[in-house]
Coordinates of C-alpha atoms in Angstrom, one line a residue:
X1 CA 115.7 118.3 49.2
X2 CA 117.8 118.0 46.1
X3 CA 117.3 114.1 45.9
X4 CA 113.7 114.4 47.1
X5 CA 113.3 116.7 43.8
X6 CA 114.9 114.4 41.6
X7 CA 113.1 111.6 42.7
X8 CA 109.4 112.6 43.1
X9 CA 109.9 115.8 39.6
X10 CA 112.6 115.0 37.8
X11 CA 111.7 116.9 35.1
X12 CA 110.7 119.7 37.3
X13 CA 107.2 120.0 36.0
X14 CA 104.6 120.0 39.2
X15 CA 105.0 123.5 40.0
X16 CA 106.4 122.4 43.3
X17 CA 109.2 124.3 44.6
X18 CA 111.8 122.2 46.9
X19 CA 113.1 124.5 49.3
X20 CA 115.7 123.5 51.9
X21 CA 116.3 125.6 55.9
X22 CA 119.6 124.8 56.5
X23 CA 120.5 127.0 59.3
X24 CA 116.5 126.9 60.4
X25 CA 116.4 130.5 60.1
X26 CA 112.9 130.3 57.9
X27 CA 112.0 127.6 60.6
X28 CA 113.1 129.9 63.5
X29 CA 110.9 132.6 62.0
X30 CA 107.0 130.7 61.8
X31 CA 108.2 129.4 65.5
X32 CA 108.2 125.5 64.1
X33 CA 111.2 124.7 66.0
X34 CA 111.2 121.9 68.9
X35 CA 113.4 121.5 71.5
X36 CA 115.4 117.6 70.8
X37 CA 118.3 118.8 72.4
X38 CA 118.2 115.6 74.6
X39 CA 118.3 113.3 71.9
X40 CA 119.7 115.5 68.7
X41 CA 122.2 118.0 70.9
X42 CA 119.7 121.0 68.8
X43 CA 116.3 122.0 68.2
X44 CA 115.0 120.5 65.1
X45 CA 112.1 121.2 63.1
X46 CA 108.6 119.9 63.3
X47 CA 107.3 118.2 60.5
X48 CA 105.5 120.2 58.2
X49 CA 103.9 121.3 55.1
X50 CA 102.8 124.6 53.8
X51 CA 101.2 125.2 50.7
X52 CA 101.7 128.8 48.8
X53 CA 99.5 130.0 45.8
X54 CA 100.2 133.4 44.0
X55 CA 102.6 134.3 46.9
X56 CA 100.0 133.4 49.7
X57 CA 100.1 130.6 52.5
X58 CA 96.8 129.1 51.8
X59 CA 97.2 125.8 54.1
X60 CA 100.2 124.7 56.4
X61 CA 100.1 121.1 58.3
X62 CA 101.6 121.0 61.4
X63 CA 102.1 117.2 62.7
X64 CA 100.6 117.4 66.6
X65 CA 103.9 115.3 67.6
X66 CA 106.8 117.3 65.7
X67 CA 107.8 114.1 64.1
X68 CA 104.7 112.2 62.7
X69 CA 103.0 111.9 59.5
X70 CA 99.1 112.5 60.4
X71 CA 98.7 115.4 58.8
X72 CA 102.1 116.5 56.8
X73 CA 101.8 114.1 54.3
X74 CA 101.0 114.8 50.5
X75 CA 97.7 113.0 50.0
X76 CA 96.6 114.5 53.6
X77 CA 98.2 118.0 52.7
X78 CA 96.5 118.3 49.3
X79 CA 93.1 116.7 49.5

């Protein structure tokens, strides 16, 4: 997350906030978590995005697949 921040707001000025889920506990918690033990030896995260205004989820994108990039993506996420 840290060098996704430096390289898309360097100057932190979007209003974006970066937050990383190491241990997948926030994950865990909105159930987003897939099972890729097979392949990964864990359960990983599907891909998504969630915007928050004021304190308030107002969208979250959920790719279909757990890994994609249909919907998770920025210009899909904030058009």
């Amino acid at each position: 997350m840290k060098a996704w921040k430096e390289n898309l707001d360097p100057a932190g000025e979007s209003g974006i906030r970066f937050l990383a889920d190491p241990s997948g506990s926030f994950t865990k918690a909105l159930d987003l978590t897939f099972d890729s033990k097979a392949i990964f030896g864990n359960d990983r995260s599907k891909r998504y995005a969630i915007i928050v205004e004021d304190g308030k989820v107002t969208k979250i994108a959920v790719e279909p697949d757990n890994t994609g990039t249909a919907v998770s993506l920025a210009d899909k996420v904030l058009a």
